[in-house]
Coordinates of C-alpha atoms (C1' of nucleotides) and ligand atoms in Angstrom, one line a residue:
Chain A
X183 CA 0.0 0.0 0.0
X184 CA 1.2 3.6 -0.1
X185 CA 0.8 4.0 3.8
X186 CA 4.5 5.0 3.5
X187 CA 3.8 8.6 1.9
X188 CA 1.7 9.3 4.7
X189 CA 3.6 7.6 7.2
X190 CA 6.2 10.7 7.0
X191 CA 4.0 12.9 8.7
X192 CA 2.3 10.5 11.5
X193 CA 3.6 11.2 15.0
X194 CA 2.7 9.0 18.1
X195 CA -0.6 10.8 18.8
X196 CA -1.8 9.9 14.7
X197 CA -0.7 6.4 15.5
X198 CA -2.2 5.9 18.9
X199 CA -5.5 7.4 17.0
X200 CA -4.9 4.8 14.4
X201 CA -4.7 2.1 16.8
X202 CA -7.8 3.3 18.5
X203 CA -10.1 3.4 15.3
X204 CA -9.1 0.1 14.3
X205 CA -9.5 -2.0 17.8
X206 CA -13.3 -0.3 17.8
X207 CA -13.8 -0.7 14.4
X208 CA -16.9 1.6 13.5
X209 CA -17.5 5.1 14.2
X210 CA -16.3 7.1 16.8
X211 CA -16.8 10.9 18.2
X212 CA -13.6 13.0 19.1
X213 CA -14.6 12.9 22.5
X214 CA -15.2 9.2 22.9
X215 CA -12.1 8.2 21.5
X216 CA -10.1 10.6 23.9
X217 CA -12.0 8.8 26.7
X218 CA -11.1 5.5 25.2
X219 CA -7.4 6.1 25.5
X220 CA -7.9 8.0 29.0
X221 CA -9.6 4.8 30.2
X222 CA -6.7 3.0 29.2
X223 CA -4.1 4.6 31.1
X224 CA -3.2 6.9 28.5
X225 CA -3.1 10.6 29.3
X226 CA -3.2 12.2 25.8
X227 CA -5.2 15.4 25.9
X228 CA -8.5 16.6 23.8
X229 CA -6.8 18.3 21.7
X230 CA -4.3 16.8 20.4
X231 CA -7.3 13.7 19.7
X232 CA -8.9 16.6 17.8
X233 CA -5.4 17.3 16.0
X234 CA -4.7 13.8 15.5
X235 CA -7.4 13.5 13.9
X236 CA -7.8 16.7 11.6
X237 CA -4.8 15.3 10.2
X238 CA -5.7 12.3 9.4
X239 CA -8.8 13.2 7.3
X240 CA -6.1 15.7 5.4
X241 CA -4.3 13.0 4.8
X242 CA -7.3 10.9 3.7
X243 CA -7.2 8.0 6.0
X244 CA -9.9 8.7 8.2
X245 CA -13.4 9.6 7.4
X246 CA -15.6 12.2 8.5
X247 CA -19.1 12.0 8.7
X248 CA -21.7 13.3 11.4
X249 CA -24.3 12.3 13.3
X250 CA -28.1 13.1 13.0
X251 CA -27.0 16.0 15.7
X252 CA -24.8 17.0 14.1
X253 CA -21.4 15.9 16.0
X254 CA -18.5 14.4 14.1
X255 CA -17.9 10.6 14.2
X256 CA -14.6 9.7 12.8
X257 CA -13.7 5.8 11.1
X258 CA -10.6 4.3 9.6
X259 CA -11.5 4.6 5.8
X260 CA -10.5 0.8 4.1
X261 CA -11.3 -1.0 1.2
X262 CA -14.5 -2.0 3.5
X263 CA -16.6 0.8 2.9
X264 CA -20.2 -0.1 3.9
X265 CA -23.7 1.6 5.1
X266 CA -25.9 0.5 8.2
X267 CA -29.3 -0.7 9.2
X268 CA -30.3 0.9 12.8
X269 CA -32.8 -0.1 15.2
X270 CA -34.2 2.8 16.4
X271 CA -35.8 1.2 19.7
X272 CA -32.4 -0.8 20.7
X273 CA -29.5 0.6 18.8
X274 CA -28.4 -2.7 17.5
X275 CA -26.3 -2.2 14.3
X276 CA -26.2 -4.3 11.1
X277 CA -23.2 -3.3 8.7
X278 CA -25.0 -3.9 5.1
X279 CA -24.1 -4.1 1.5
X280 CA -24.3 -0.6 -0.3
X281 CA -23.4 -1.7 -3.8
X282 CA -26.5 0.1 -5.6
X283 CA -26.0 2.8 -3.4
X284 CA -22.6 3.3 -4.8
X285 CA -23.9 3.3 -8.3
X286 CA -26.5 5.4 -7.6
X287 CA -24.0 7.7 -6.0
X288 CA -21.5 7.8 -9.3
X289 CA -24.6 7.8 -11.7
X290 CA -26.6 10.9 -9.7
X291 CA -22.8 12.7 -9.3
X292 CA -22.1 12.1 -12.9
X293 CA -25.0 13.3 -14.4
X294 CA -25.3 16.8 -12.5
X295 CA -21.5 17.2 -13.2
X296 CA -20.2 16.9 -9.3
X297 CA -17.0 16.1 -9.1
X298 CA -14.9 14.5 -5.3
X299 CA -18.4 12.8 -4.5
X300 CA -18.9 11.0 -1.6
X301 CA -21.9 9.9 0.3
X302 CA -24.0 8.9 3.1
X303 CA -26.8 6.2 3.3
X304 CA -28.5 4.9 6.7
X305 CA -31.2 2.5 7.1
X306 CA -33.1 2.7 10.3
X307 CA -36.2 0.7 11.6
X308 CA -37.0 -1.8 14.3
X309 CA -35.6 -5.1 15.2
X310 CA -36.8 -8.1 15.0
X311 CA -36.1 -8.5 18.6
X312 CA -38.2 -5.4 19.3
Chain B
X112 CA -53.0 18.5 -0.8
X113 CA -53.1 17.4 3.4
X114 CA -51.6 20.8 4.5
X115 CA -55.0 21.0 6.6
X116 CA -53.6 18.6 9.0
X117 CA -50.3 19.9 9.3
X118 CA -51.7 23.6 9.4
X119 CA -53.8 22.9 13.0
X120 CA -51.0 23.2 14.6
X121 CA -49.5 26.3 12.4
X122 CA -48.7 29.1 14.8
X123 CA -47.7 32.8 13.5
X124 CA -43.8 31.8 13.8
X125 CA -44.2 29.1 11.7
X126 CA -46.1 30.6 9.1
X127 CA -43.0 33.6 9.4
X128 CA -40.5 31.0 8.7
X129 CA -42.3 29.0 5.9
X130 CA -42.7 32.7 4.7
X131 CA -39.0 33.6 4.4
X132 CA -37.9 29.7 3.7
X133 CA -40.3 30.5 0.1
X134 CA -38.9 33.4 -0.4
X135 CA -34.7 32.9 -0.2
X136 CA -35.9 29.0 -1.9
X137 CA -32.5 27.3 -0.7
X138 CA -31.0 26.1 2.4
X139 CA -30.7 28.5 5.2
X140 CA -29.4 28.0 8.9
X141 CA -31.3 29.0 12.1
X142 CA -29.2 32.0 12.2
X143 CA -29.2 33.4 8.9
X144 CA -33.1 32.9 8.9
X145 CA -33.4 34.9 12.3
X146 CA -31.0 37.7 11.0
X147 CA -33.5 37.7 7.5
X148 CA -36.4 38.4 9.6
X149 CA -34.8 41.1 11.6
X150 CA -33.0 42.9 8.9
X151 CA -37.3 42.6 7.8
X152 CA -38.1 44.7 11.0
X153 CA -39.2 41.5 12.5
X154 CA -38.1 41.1 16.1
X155 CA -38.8 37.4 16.4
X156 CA -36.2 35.8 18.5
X157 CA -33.8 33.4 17.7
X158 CA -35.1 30.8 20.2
X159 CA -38.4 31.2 18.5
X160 CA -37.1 30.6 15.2
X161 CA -35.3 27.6 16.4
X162 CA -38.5 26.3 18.1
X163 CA -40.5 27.0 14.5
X164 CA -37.9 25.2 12.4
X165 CA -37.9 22.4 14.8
X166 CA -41.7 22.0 14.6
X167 CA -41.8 22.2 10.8
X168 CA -39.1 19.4 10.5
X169 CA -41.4 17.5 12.9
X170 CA -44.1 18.1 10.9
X171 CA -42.2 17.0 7.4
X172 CA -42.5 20.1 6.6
X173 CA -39.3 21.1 5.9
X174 CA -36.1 19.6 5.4
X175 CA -33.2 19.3 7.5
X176 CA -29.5 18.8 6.8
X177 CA -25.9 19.4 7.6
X178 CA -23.4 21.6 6.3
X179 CA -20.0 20.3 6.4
X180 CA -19.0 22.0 9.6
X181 CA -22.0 20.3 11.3
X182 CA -24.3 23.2 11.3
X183 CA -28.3 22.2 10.7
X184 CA -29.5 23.3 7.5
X185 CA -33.5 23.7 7.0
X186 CA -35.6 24.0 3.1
X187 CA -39.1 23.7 2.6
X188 CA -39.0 20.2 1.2
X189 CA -41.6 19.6 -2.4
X190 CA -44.3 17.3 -1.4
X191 CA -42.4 13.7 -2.8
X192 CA -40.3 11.8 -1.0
X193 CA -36.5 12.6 -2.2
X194 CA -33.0 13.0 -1.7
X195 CA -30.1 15.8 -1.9
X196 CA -26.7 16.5 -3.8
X197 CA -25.5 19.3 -2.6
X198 CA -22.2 21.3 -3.3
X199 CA -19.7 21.0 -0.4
X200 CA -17.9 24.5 -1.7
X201 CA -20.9 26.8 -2.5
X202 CA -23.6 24.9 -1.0
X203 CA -25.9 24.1 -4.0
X204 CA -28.6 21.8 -3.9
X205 CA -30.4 19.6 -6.4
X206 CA -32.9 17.3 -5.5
X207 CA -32.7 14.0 -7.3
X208 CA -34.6 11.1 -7.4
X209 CA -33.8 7.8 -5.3
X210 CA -35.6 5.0 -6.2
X211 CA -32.6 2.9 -6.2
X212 CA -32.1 3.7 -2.7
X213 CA -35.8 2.8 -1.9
X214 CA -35.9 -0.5 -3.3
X215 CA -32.3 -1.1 -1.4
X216 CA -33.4 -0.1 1.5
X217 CA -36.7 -2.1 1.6
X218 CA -35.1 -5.0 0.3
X219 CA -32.1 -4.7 3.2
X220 CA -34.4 -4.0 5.8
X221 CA -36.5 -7.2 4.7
X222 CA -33.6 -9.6 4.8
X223 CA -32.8 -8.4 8.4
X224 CA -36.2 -8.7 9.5
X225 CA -37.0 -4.6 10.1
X226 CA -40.3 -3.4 10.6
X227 CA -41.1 0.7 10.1
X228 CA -37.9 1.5 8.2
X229 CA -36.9 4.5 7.1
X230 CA -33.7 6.1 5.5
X231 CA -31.8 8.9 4.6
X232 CA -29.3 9.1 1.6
X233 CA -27.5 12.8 0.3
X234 CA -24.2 12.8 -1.8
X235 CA -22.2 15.3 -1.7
X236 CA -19.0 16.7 -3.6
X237 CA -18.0 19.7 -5.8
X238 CA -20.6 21.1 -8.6
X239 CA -20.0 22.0 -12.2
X240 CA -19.3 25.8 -10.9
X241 CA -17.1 25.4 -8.3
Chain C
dA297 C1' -64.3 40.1 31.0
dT298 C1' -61.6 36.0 32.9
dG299 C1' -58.7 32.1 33.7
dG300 C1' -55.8 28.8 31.8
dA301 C1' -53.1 27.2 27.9
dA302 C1' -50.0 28.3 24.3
dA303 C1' -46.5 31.2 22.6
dT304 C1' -42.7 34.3 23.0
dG305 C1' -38.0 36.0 23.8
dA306 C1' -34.2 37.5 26.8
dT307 C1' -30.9 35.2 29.3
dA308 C1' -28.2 31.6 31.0
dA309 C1' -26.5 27.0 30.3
dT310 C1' -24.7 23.2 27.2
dC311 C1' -21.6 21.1 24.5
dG312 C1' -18.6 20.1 20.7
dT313 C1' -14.8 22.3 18.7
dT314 C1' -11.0 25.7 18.1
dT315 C1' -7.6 28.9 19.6
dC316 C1' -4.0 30.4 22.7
dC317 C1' 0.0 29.9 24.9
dA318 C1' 3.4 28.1 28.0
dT319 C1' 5.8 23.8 28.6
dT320 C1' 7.9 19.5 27.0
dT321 C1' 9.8 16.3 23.5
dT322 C1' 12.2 15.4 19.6
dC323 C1' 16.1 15.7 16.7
dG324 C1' 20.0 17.3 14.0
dT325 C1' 24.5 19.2 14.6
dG326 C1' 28.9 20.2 16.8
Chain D
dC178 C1' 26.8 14.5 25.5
dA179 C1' 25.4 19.4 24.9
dC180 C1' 22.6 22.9 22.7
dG181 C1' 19.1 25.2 20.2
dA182 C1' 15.4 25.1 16.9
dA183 C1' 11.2 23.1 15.5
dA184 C1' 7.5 20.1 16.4
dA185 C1' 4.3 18.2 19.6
dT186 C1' 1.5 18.5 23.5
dG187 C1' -2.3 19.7 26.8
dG188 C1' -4.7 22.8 30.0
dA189 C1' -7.5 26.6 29.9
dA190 C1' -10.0 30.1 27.7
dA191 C1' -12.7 31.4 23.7
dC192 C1' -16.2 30.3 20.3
dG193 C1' -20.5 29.3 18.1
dA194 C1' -24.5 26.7 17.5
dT195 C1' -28.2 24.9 20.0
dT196 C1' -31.1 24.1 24.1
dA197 C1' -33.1 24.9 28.7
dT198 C1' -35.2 28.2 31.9
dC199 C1' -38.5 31.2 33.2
dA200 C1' -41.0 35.4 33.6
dT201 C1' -44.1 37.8 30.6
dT202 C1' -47.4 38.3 26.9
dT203 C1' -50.8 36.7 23.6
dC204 C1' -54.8 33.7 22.5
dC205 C1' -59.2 31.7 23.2
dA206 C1' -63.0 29.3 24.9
dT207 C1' -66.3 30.0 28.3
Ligands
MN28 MN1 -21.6 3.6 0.3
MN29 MN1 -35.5 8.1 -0.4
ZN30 ZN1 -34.0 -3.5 18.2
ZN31 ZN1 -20.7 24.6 -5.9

DNA sequence: ATGGAAATGATAATCGTTTCCATTTTCGTG
DNA sequence: CACGAAAATGGAAACGATTATCATTTCCAT
């Protein structure tokens, strides 16, 4: 991979963000992740979490999206790019498939001439179990 | 149309909003709505304004989203169901259509057994202009 | 007119995020 | 190793959008 380009510029608190976002796997706020490492003995401050990870959305290897309020959730961006189904009554998760999402994405983007498109897509409902 | 049942509840701020959201026809934030309707002589206050917004998204009356800083967004919305690809530099907005999204999201929410599902889909990048 | 409910708006409180700034770490060079 | 510049760090204050409070005003049905 071509982690190496953007390896030159990662300093211990990128990394320890790195680390983070990948033992949690989904999305994470700013402020939850700081609390993460704080829980786990490590005494990195809020604002180098928010540095940390300003930079690594510059450098593209962390995603930024937001949450219905409006907060920013953060995730390590990989090849395994997916969308979720919600339960509204008991927050359980399902990580889904968003294959014609991503060609409706390109074809809509395409057609209206944006260019650098990206998007969201949630599914929400209730479980079965609920 | 069923205005009628959405209009019961209608109070003189609302009607002030819906009022300015006709008239500037894009997206607008809390604040630059309030500032509109002072500049007009108006002396709503901002809570109020906040409080009308909040009831006219409740009502599906009007549209909110997110700019990319995180700040909420509100537009009348048209009467059909639809979705959003808006400009991430100037803030343009087109509304496109999404049945591909509808039957994916149906057809998802099936599979995993989710009852009273709903969604919300927007792409966003860089228009022709920009 | 009158009493209670709804609406209003100034002010204070929240909360995520950014800015400041003084201190500490890192690192290349002699 | 010693030294100084540059980068990194984190606590505290500042910010800006949004929400909560609460006293006052406007509506309305009786
Ligand atoms: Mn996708
Ligand atoms: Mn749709
Ligand atoms: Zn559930
Ligand atoms: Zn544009």
């Amino acid at each position: 991979m071509k982690l190496s380009a953007a390896t030159k510029r990662m300093n211990k608190s990128d990394l320890k963000l790195i680390a983070v976002l990948e033992r949690t796997g989904g999305f994470a706020s700013a402020q939850e992740l700081h609390q993460i490492l704080r829980r786990e003995g490590d005494g990195i401050g809020l604002t180098t979490v928010y540095r940390a990870l300003q930079s690594l959305v510059d450098d593209k290897i962390v995603d930024l999206l937001r949450r219905e309020d409006g907060e920013a959730i953060y995730r390590l961006c990989g090849d395994n790019h997916h969308h979720h189904l919600v339960c509204k009554s008991c927050g359980d998760t399902v990580e889904i498939e968003g294959g014609a999402i991503e060609k409706w994405a390109k074809t809509m983007a395409e057609e209206f001439g944006f260019r650098e498109v990206g998007h969201t897509a949630e599914i929400f409902g209730i479980c079965s179990k609920c």
